[in-house]
JSON list of C-alpha atoms in Angstrom, two decimals:
[
{"chain": "N", "resi": 1, "resn": "UNK", "atom": "CA", "xyz": [-101.50, -29.12, 176.26]},
{"chain": "N", "resi": 2, "resn": "UNK", "atom": "CA", "xyz": [-98.41, -28.83, 174.05]},
{"chain": "N", "resi": 3, "resn": "UNK", "atom": "CA", "xyz": [-97.59, -25.12, 173.83]},
{"chain": "N", "resi": 4, "resn": "UNK", "atom": "CA", "xyz": [-94.32, -25.29, 171.91]},
{"chain": "N", "resi": 5, "resn": "UNK", "atom": "CA", "xyz": [-91.70, -27.56, 170.38]},
{"chain": "N", "resi": 6, "resn": "UNK", "atom": "CA", "xyz": [-88.00, -26.94, 169.93]},
{"chain": "N", "resi": 7, "resn": "UNK", "atom": "CA", "xyz": [-85.65, -29.23, 168.11]},
{"chain": "N", "resi": 8, "resn": "UNK", "atom": "CA", "xyz": [-84.03, -30.28, 164.86]},
{"chain": "N", "resi": 9, "resn": "UNK", "atom": "CA", "xyz": [-86.01, -30.02, 161.64]},
{"chain": "N", "resi": 10, "resn": "UNK", "atom": "CA", "xyz": [-85.80, -33.45, 160.01]},
{"chain": "N", "resi": 11, "resn": "UNK", "atom": "CA", "xyz": [-88.05, -32.50, 157.12]},
{"chain": "N", "resi": 12, "resn": "UNK", "atom": "CA", "xyz": [-89.68, -29.31, 155.88]},
{"chain": "N", "resi": 13, "resn": "UNK", "atom": "CA", "xyz": [-92.50, -29.91, 153.41]},
{"chain": "N", "resi": 14, "resn": "UNK", "atom": "CA", "xyz": [-94.87, -27.55, 151.72]},
{"chain": "N", "resi": 15, "resn": "UNK", "atom": "CA", "xyz": [-97.25, -27.48, 154.66]},
{"chain": "N", "resi": 16, "resn": "UNK", "atom": "CA", "xyz": [-95.53, -29.36, 157.47]},
{"chain": "N", "resi": 17, "resn": "UNK", "atom": "CA", "xyz": [-92.37, -29.87, 159.48]},
{"chain": "N", "resi": 18, "resn": "UNK", "atom": "CA", "xyz": [-91.01, -32.95, 161.20]},
{"chain": "N", "resi": 19, "resn": "UNK", "atom": "CA", "xyz": [-89.31, -31.90, 164.43]},
{"chain": "N", "resi": 20, "resn": "UNK", "atom": "CA", "xyz": [-87.01, -34.27, 166.32]},
{"chain": "N", "resi": 21, "resn": "UNK", "atom": "CA", "xyz": [-87.64, -34.15, 170.06]},
{"chain": "N", "resi": 22, "resn": "UNK", "atom": "CA", "xyz": [-85.62, -36.61, 172.16]},
{"chain": "N", "resi": 23, "resn": "UNK", "atom": "CA", "xyz": [-85.23, -39.11, 169.35]},
{"chain": "N", "resi": 24, "resn": "UNK", "atom": "CA", "xyz": [-88.87, -38.86, 168.23]},
{"chain": "N", "resi": 25, "resn": "UNK", "atom": "CA", "xyz": [-89.93, -37.17, 164.99]},
{"chain": "N", "resi": 26, "resn": "UNK", "atom": "CA", "xyz": [-93.12, -35.15, 165.47]},
{"chain": "N", "resi": 27, "resn": "UNK", "atom": "CA", "xyz": [-95.09, -34.02, 162.42]},
{"chain": "N", "resi": 28, "resn": "UNK", "atom": "CA", "xyz": [-96.44, -30.47, 162.73]},
{"chain": "N", "resi": 29, "resn": "UNK", "atom": "CA", "xyz": [-98.76, -28.85, 160.20]},
{"chain": "N", "resi": 30, "resn": "UNK", "atom": "CA", "xyz": [-97.72, -25.25, 159.47]},
{"chain": "N", "resi": 31, "resn": "UNK", "atom": "CA", "xyz": [-98.86, -22.47, 157.11]},
{"chain": "N", "resi": 32, "resn": "UNK", "atom": "CA", "xyz": [-96.99, -22.53, 153.80]},
{"chain": "N", "resi": 33, "resn": "UNK", "atom": "CA", "xyz": [-95.57, -19.11, 154.65]},
{"chain": "N", "resi": 34, "resn": "UNK", "atom": "CA", "xyz": [-93.99, -20.53, 157.81]},
{"chain": "N", "resi": 35, "resn": "UNK", "atom": "CA", "xyz": [-92.60, -23.54, 155.95]},
{"chain": "N", "resi": 36, "resn": "UNK", "atom": "CA", "xyz": [-91.02, -21.22, 153.39]},
{"chain": "N", "resi": 37, "resn": "UNK", "atom": "CA", "xyz": [-89.38, -19.11, 156.09]},
{"chain": "N", "resi": 38, "resn": "UNK", "atom": "CA", "xyz": [-87.98, -22.13, 157.94]},
{"chain": "N", "resi": 39, "resn": "UNK", "atom": "CA", "xyz": [-86.89, -24.17, 154.92]},
{"chain": "N", "resi": 40, "resn": "UNK", "atom": "CA", "xyz": [-83.24, -23.15, 155.16]},
{"chain": "N", "resi": 41, "resn": "UNK", "atom": "CA", "xyz": [-82.98, -23.64, 158.92]},
{"chain": "N", "resi": 42, "resn": "UNK", "atom": "CA", "xyz": [-81.78, -26.81, 160.63]},
{"chain": "N", "resi": 43, "resn": "UNK", "atom": "CA", "xyz": [-83.57, -26.29, 163.92]},
{"chain": "N", "resi": 44, "resn": "UNK", "atom": "CA", "xyz": [-85.82, -23.92, 165.77]},
{"chain": "N", "resi": 45, "resn": "UNK", "atom": "CA", "xyz": [-88.84, -23.39, 167.99]},
{"chain": "N", "resi": 46, "resn": "UNK", "atom": "CA", "xyz": [-92.50, -23.59, 167.02]},
{"chain": "N", "resi": 47, "resn": "UNK", "atom": "CA", "xyz": [-95.50, -22.37, 168.97]},
{"chain": "N", "resi": 48, "resn": "UNK", "atom": "CA", "xyz": [-98.14, -25.07, 168.73]},
{"chain": "N", "resi": 49, "resn": "UNK", "atom": "CA", "xyz": [-101.83, -25.78, 169.08]},
{"chain": "N", "resi": 50, "resn": "UNK", "atom": "CA", "xyz": [-103.25, -29.30, 169.43]},
{"chain": "N", "resi": 51, "resn": "UNK", "atom": "CA", "xyz": [-106.55, -29.88, 167.65]},
{"chain": "N", "resi": 52, "resn": "UNK", "atom": "CA", "xyz": [-108.52, -33.12, 167.90]},
{"chain": "N", "resi": 53, "resn": "UNK", "atom": "CA", "xyz": [-110.81, -33.89, 164.96]},
{"chain": "N", "resi": 54, "resn": "UNK", "atom": "CA", "xyz": [-112.79, -37.09, 164.62]},
{"chain": "N", "resi": 55, "resn": "UNK", "atom": "CA", "xyz": [-110.77, -38.52, 167.46]},
{"chain": "N", "resi": 56, "resn": "UNK", "atom": "CA", "xyz": [-107.45, -37.87, 165.72]},
{"chain": "N", "resi": 57, "resn": "UNK", "atom": "CA", "xyz": [-105.05, -35.37, 167.33]},
{"chain": "N", "resi": 58, "resn": "UNK", "atom": "CA", "xyz": [-103.14, -33.05, 165.02]},
{"chain": "N", "resi": 59, "resn": "UNK", "atom": "CA", "xyz": [-100.47, -30.57, 166.00]},
{"chain": "N", "resi": 60, "resn": "UNK", "atom": "CA", "xyz": [-100.37, -27.18, 164.26]},
{"chain": "N", "resi": 61, "resn": "UNK", "atom": "CA", "xyz": [-97.30, -24.97, 164.44]},
{"chain": "N", "resi": 62, "resn": "UNK", "atom": "CA", "xyz": [-96.52, -21.27, 164.12]},
{"chain": "N", "resi": 63, "resn": "UNK", "atom": "CA", "xyz": [-93.39, -19.15, 164.17]},
{"chain": "N", "resi": 64, "resn": "UNK", "atom": "CA", "xyz": [-94.95, -15.99, 165.63]},
{"chain": "N", "resi": 65, "resn": "UNK", "atom": "CA", "xyz": [-97.38, -15.57, 168.56]},
{"chain": "N", "resi": 66, "resn": "UNK", "atom": "CA", "xyz": [-99.63, -13.46, 166.31]},
{"chain": "N", "resi": 67, "resn": "UNK", "atom": "CA", "xyz": [-100.05, -16.41, 163.94]},
{"chain": "N", "resi": 68, "resn": "UNK", "atom": "CA", "xyz": [-101.30, -18.66, 166.73]},
{"chain": "N", "resi": 69, "resn": "UNK", "atom": "CA", "xyz": [-103.62, -15.94, 168.02]},
{"chain": "N", "resi": 70, "resn": "UNK", "atom": "CA", "xyz": [-105.09, -15.54, 164.53]},
{"chain": "N", "resi": 71, "resn": "UNK", "atom": "CA", "xyz": [-105.43, -19.33, 164.17]},
{"chain": "N", "resi": 72, "resn": "UNK", "atom": "CA", "xyz": [-107.36, -19.54, 167.46]},
{"chain": "N", "resi": 73, "resn": "UNK", "atom": "CA", "xyz": [-109.59, -16.64, 166.43]},
{"chain": "N", "resi": 74, "resn": "UNK", "atom": "CA", "xyz": [-110.32, -18.19, 163.04]},
{"chain": "N", "resi": 75, "resn": "UNK", "atom": "CA", "xyz": [-111.25, -21.51, 164.66]},
{"chain": "N", "resi": 76, "resn": "UNK", "atom": "CA", "xyz": [-113.86, -19.59, 166.62]},
{"chain": "N", "resi": 77, "resn": "UNK", "atom": "CA", "xyz": [-115.64, -18.55, 163.42]},
{"chain": "N", "resi": 78, "resn": "UNK", "atom": "CA", "xyz": [-118.63, -20.65, 162.42]},
{"chain": "N", "resi": 79, "resn": "UNK", "atom": "CA", "xyz": [-117.73, -22.85, 159.47]},
{"chain": "N", "resi": 80, "resn": "UNK", "atom": "CA", "xyz": [-113.95, -22.43, 159.77]},
{"chain": "N", "resi": 81, "resn": "UNK", "atom": "CA", "xyz": [-111.94, -25.52, 160.67]},
{"chain": "N", "resi": 82, "resn": "UNK", "atom": "CA", "xyz": [-108.22, -26.00, 161.03]},
{"chain": "N", "resi": 83, "resn": "UNK", "atom": "CA", "xyz": [-107.72, -26.69, 157.31]},
{"chain": "N", "resi": 84, "resn": "UNK", "atom": "CA", "xyz": [-109.30, -23.41, 156.21]},
{"chain": "N", "resi": 85, "resn": "UNK", "atom": "CA", "xyz": [-107.63, -21.47, 159.01]},
{"chain": "N", "resi": 86, "resn": "UNK", "atom": "CA", "xyz": [-104.24, -22.73, 157.85]},
{"chain": "N", "resi": 87, "resn": "UNK", "atom": "CA", "xyz": [-105.07, -21.95, 154.22]},
{"chain": "N", "resi": 88, "resn": "UNK", "atom": "CA", "xyz": [-105.88, -18.37, 155.22]},
{"chain": "N", "resi": 89, "resn": "UNK", "atom": "CA", "xyz": [-102.66, -18.02, 157.22]},
{"chain": "N", "resi": 90, "resn": "UNK", "atom": "CA", "xyz": [-100.73, -19.44, 154.28]},
{"chain": "N", "resi": 91, "resn": "UNK", "atom": "CA", "xyz": [-101.81, -16.47, 152.15]},
{"chain": "N", "resi": 92, "resn": "UNK", "atom": "CA", "xyz": [-102.37, -13.64, 154.63]},
{"chain": "N", "resi": 93, "resn": "UNK", "atom": "CA", "xyz": [-100.36, -12.54, 157.63]},
{"chain": "N", "resi": 94, "resn": "UNK", "atom": "CA", "xyz": [-102.21, -11.92, 160.91]},
{"chain": "N", "resi": 95, "resn": "UNK", "atom": "CA", "xyz": [-101.69, -8.20, 160.33]},
{"chain": "N", "resi": 96, "resn": "UNK", "atom": "CA", "xyz": [-103.29, -8.42, 156.89]},
{"chain": "N", "resi": 97, "resn": "UNK", "atom": "CA", "xyz": [-106.23, -10.39, 158.32]},
{"chain": "N", "resi": 98, "resn": "UNK", "atom": "CA", "xyz": [-106.76, -7.70, 160.95]},
{"chain": "N", "resi": 99, "resn": "UNK", "atom": "CA", "xyz": [-106.56, -4.94, 158.36]},
{"chain": "N", "resi": 100, "resn": "UNK", "atom": "CA", "xyz": [-109.01, -6.66, 156.01]},
{"chain": "N", "resi": 101, "resn": "UNK", "atom": "CA", "xyz": [-111.35, -7.15, 158.97]},
{"chain": "N", "resi": 102, "resn": "UNK", "atom": "CA", "xyz": [-111.20, -3.48, 159.91]},
{"chain": "N", "resi": 103, "resn": "UNK", "atom": "CA", "xyz": [-111.84, -2.46, 156.31]},
{"chain": "N", "resi": 104, "resn": "UNK", "atom": "CA", "xyz": [-114.62, -5.00, 155.87]},
{"chain": "N", "resi": 105, "resn": "UNK", "atom": "CA", "xyz": [-113.03, -6.21, 152.63]},
{"chain": "N", "resi": 106, "resn": "UNK", "atom": "CA", "xyz": [-113.58, -9.79, 151.46]},
{"chain": "N", "resi": 107, "resn": "UNK", "atom": "CA", "xyz": [-111.35, -9.49, 148.38]},
{"chain": "N", "resi": 108, "resn": "UNK", "atom": "CA", "xyz": [-108.27, -11.14, 149.83]},
{"chain": "N", "resi": 109, "resn": "UNK", "atom": "CA", "xyz": [-110.19, -13.81, 151.73]},
{"chain": "N", "resi": 110, "resn": "UNK", "atom": "CA", "xyz": [-112.19, -15.09, 148.77]},
{"chain": "N", "resi": 111, "resn": "UNK", "atom": "CA", "xyz": [-108.90, -15.74, 147.00]},
{"chain": "N", "resi": 112, "resn": "UNK", "atom": "CA", "xyz": [-108.16, -18.47, 149.55]},
{"chain": "N", "resi": 113, "resn": "UNK", "atom": "CA", "xyz": [-109.03, -22.03, 148.56]},
{"chain": "N", "resi": 114, "resn": "UNK", "atom": "CA", "xyz": [-112.18, -23.15, 150.37]},
{"chain": "N", "resi": 115, "resn": "UNK", "atom": "CA", "xyz": [-113.35, -19.62, 151.22]},
{"chain": "N", "resi": 116, "resn": "UNK", "atom": "CA", "xyz": [-116.31, -18.30, 149.28]},
{"chain": "N", "resi": 117, "resn": "UNK", "atom": "CA", "xyz": [-117.94, -14.90, 149.58]},
{"chain": "N", "resi": 118, "resn": "UNK", "atom": "CA", "xyz": [-120.46, -16.07, 152.19]},
{"chain": "N", "resi": 119, "resn": "UNK", "atom": "CA", "xyz": [-117.80, -17.57, 154.46]},
{"chain": "N", "resi": 120, "resn": "UNK", "atom": "CA", "xyz": [-115.48, -14.59, 153.94]},
{"chain": "N", "resi": 121, "resn": "UNK", "atom": "CA", "xyz": [-118.26, -12.24, 155.04]},
{"chain": "N", "resi": 122, "resn": "UNK", "atom": "CA", "xyz": [-118.89, -14.36, 158.12]},
{"chain": "N", "resi": 123, "resn": "UNK", "atom": "CA", "xyz": [-115.18, -14.32, 158.98]},
{"chain": "N", "resi": 124, "resn": "UNK", "atom": "CA", "xyz": [-115.09, -10.52, 158.81]},
{"chain": "N", "resi": 125, "resn": "UNK", "atom": "CA", "xyz": [-118.24, -10.24, 160.90]},
{"chain": "N", "resi": 126, "resn": "UNK", "atom": "CA", "xyz": [-117.16, -12.63, 163.64]},
{"chain": "N", "resi": 127, "resn": "UNK", "atom": "CA", "xyz": [-113.53, -11.42, 163.81]},
{"chain": "N", "resi": 128, "resn": "UNK", "atom": "CA", "xyz": [-114.47, -7.74, 164.02]},
{"chain": "N", "resi": 129, "resn": "UNK", "atom": "CA", "xyz": [-112.73, -6.21, 167.02]},
{"chain": "N", "resi": 130, "resn": "UNK", "atom": "CA", "xyz": [-111.09, -9.47, 168.06]},
{"chain": "N", "resi": 131, "resn": "UNK", "atom": "CA", "xyz": [-107.61, -8.83, 166.62]},
{"chain": "N", "resi": 132, "resn": "UNK", "atom": "CA", "xyz": [-106.73, -5.26, 167.70]},
{"chain": "N", "resi": 133, "resn": "UNK", "atom": "CA", "xyz": [-103.27, -6.29, 168.85]},
{"chain": "N", "resi": 134, "resn": "UNK", "atom": "CA", "xyz": [-102.49, -7.53, 165.33]},
{"chain": "N", "resi": 135, "resn": "UNK", "atom": "CA", "xyz": [-102.81, -4.22, 163.54]},
{"chain": "N", "resi": 136, "resn": "UNK", "atom": "CA", "xyz": [-99.88, -3.61, 161.19]},
{"chain": "N", "resi": 137, "resn": "UNK", "atom": "CA", "xyz": [-97.11, -1.42, 162.54]},
{"chain": "N", "resi": 138, "resn": "UNK", "atom": "CA", "xyz": [-97.72, 0.92, 159.57]},
{"chain": "N", "resi": 139, "resn": "UNK", "atom": "CA", "xyz": [-101.31, 1.39, 160.70]},
{"chain": "N", "resi": 140, "resn": "UNK", "atom": "CA", "xyz": [-100.27, 2.11, 164.29]},
{"chain": "N", "resi": 141, "resn": "UNK", "atom": "CA", "xyz": [-97.59, 4.55, 163.17]},
{"chain": "N", "resi": 142, "resn": "UNK", "atom": "CA", "xyz": [-100.05, 6.32, 160.89]},
{"chain": "N", "resi": 143, "resn": "UNK", "atom": "CA", "xyz": [-102.46, 6.84, 163.77]},
{"chain": "N", "resi": 144, "resn": "UNK", "atom": "CA", "xyz": [-99.78, 8.68, 165.70]},
{"chain": "N", "resi": 145, "resn": "UNK", "atom": "CA", "xyz": [-98.93, 10.77, 162.63]},
{"chain": "N", "resi": 146, "resn": "UNK", "atom": "CA", "xyz": [-95.23, 10.18, 163.25]},
{"chain": "N", "resi": 147, "resn": "UNK", "atom": "CA", "xyz": [-94.22, 8.45, 160.01]},
{"chain": "N", "resi": 148, "resn": "UNK", "atom": "CA", "xyz": [-95.05, 9.83, 156.52]},
{"chain": "N", "resi": 149, "resn": "UNK", "atom": "CA", "xyz": [-94.29, 6.41, 155.00]},
{"chain": "N", "resi": 150, "resn": "UNK", "atom": "CA", "xyz": [-96.87, 4.82, 157.30]},
{"chain": "N", "resi": 151, "resn": "UNK", "atom": "CA", "xyz": [-99.37, 7.56, 156.48]},
{"chain": "N", "resi": 152, "resn": "UNK", "atom": "CA", "xyz": [-98.95, 6.85, 152.77]},
{"chain": "N", "resi": 153, "resn": "UNK", "atom": "CA", "xyz": [-99.35, 3.08, 153.22]},
{"chain": "N", "resi": 154, "resn": "UNK", "atom": "CA", "xyz": [-102.43, 3.61, 155.39]},
{"chain": "N", "resi": 155, "resn": "UNK", "atom": "CA", "xyz": [-103.98, 5.97, 152.82]},
{"chain": "N", "resi": 156, "resn": "UNK", "atom": "CA", "xyz": [-103.35, 3.52, 149.98]},
{"chain": "N", "resi": 157, "resn": "UNK", "atom": "CA", "xyz": [-104.91, 0.59, 151.85]},
{"chain": "N", "resi": 158, "resn": "UNK", "atom": "CA", "xyz": [-107.89, 2.80, 152.71]},
{"chain": "N", "resi": 159, "resn": "UNK", "atom": "CA", "xyz": [-108.31, 3.35, 148.97]},
{"chain": "N", "resi": 160, "resn": "UNK", "atom": "CA", "xyz": [-108.53, -0.39, 148.46]},
{"chain": "N", "resi": 161, "resn": "UNK", "atom": "CA", "xyz": [-104.98, -1.35, 147.54]},
{"chain": "N", "resi": 162, "resn": "UNK", "atom": "CA", "xyz": [-103.53, -4.50, 149.16]},
{"chain": "N", "resi": 163, "resn": "UNK", "atom": "CA", "xyz": [-101.12, -3.88, 152.02]},
{"chain": "N", "resi": 164, "resn": "UNK", "atom": "CA", "xyz": [-98.20, -5.67, 150.35]},
{"chain": "N", "resi": 165, "resn": "UNK", "atom": "CA", "xyz": [-98.61, -3.70, 147.08]},
{"chain": "N", "resi": 166, "resn": "UNK", "atom": "CA", "xyz": [-98.92, -0.42, 148.98]},
{"chain": "N", "resi": 167, "resn": "UNK", "atom": "CA", "xyz": [-95.74, -1.12, 150.92]},
{"chain": "N", "resi": 168, "resn": "UNK", "atom": "CA", "xyz": [-93.89, -2.07, 147.75]},
{"chain": "N", "resi": 169, "resn": "UNK", "atom": "CA", "xyz": [-95.00, 1.06, 145.87]},
{"chain": "N", "resi": 170, "resn": "UNK", "atom": "CA", "xyz": [-93.76, 3.33, 148.67]},
{"chain": "N", "resi": 171, "resn": "UNK", "atom": "CA", "xyz": [-90.52, 1.36, 149.01]},
{"chain": "N", "resi": 172, "resn": "UNK", "atom": "CA", "xyz": [-89.82, 1.60, 145.27]},
{"chain": "N", "resi": 173, "resn": "UNK", "atom": "CA", "xyz": [-90.38, 5.35, 145.27]},
{"chain": "N", "resi": 174, "resn": "UNK", "atom": "CA", "xyz": [-88.01, 5.89, 148.17]},
{"chain": "N", "resi": 175, "resn": "UNK", "atom": "CA", "xyz": [-85.33, 3.75, 146.51]},
{"chain": "N", "resi": 176, "resn": "UNK", "atom": "CA", "xyz": [-85.45, 5.54, 143.15]},
{"chain": "N", "resi": 177, "resn": "UNK", "atom": "CA", "xyz": [-82.10, 6.96, 141.95]},
{"chain": "N", "resi": 178, "resn": "UNK", "atom": "CA", "xyz": [-81.63, 10.53, 143.09]},
{"chain": "N", "resi": 179, "resn": "UNK", "atom": "CA", "xyz": [-84.23, 10.25, 145.85]},
{"chain": "N", "resi": 180, "resn": "UNK", "atom": "CA", "xyz": [-82.88, 11.76, 149.06]},
{"chain": "N", "resi": 181, "resn": "UNK", "atom": "CA", "xyz": [-84.99, 11.52, 152.17]},
{"chain": "N", "resi": 182, "resn": "UNK", "atom": "CA", "xyz": [-88.76, 11.16, 152.27]},
{"chain": "N", "resi": 183, "resn": "UNK", "atom": "CA", "xyz": [-90.82, 13.47, 150.04]},
{"chain": "N", "resi": 184, "resn": "UNK", "atom": "CA", "xyz": [-93.82, 15.31, 151.50]},
{"chain": "N", "resi": 185, "resn": "UNK", "atom": "CA", "xyz": [-96.79, 13.05, 152.11]},
{"chain": "N", "resi": 186, "resn": "UNK", "atom": "CA", "xyz": [-98.96, 14.52, 149.34]},
{"chain": "N", "resi": 187, "resn": "UNK", "atom": "CA", "xyz": [-96.21, 14.02, 146.77]},
{"chain": "N", "resi": 188, "resn": "UNK", "atom": "CA", "xyz": [-95.44, 10.52, 148.02]},
{"chain": "N", "resi": 189, "resn": "UNK", "atom": "CA", "xyz": [-99.11, 9.55, 147.82]},
{"chain": "N", "resi": 190, "resn": "UNK", "atom": "CA", "xyz": [-99.59, 10.95, 144.30]},
{"chain": "N", "resi": 191, "resn": "UNK", "atom": "CA", "xyz": [-96.50, 9.13, 143.04]},
{"chain": "N", "resi": 192, "resn": "UNK", "atom": "CA", "xyz": [-97.60, 5.89, 144.70]},
{"chain": "N", "resi": 193, "resn": "UNK", "atom": "CA", "xyz": [-101.05, 6.17, 143.14]},
{"chain": "N", "resi": 194, "resn": "UNK", "atom": "CA", "xyz": [-99.53, 6.66, 139.69]},
{"chain": "N", "resi": 195, "resn": "UNK", "atom": "CA", "xyz": [-97.29, 3.67, 140.27]},
{"chain": "N", "resi": 196, "resn": "UNK", "atom": "CA", "xyz": [-100.29, 1.58, 141.26]},
{"chain": "N", "resi": 197, "resn": "UNK", "atom": "CA", "xyz": [-102.13, 2.61, 138.11]},
{"chain": "N", "resi": 198, "resn": "UNK", "atom": "CA", "xyz": [-104.58, 5.18, 139.45]},
{"chain": "N", "resi": 199, "resn": "UNK", "atom": "CA", "xyz": [-104.65, 8.87, 138.59]},
{"chain": "N", "resi": 200, "resn": "UNK", "atom": "CA", "xyz": [-103.15, 10.73, 141.51]},
{"chain": "N", "resi": 201, "resn": "UNK", "atom": "CA", "xyz": [-104.86, 14.10, 141.17]}
]
């Protein structure tokens, strides 16, 4: 089993890399998000998973251990093959997949090519409780009550806002001119809700 590759990146495409190992160029399929992150790098290390389909071996690569864990978990879902798993990981991080699974929300998943409502519901059902280690750091911090920013992000996602938009709303508030320190949680949440287009009470 090939667990990882490290070498020079000969080519970085939209969904693949060619890695030179000992004079041999090895093509590795990667999520688009990984390709985008590695596009400006000349070399590096990829965690890999070898999948054989119809007798043809294909190597899939990931930058983070959480991405490979999520890929393996997705392959365990009925009706999800490597192509769909990679499409999901191209649009959602492992942390976002875990959060959507906990919330039972299919909204983000059905935006992925090849994933309809029925398959999205099955993914949520079969992944439930299988990705606890992939919870976002904001979610973990909010559980401990130690970070008002994390509490605000957690509250916004619980109200149905996407994780990325929630993070961005809080970040923009904290970077506003004249803002010094973190406002109280209730104020931060109301301002974030207004920024996201919902009446904040």
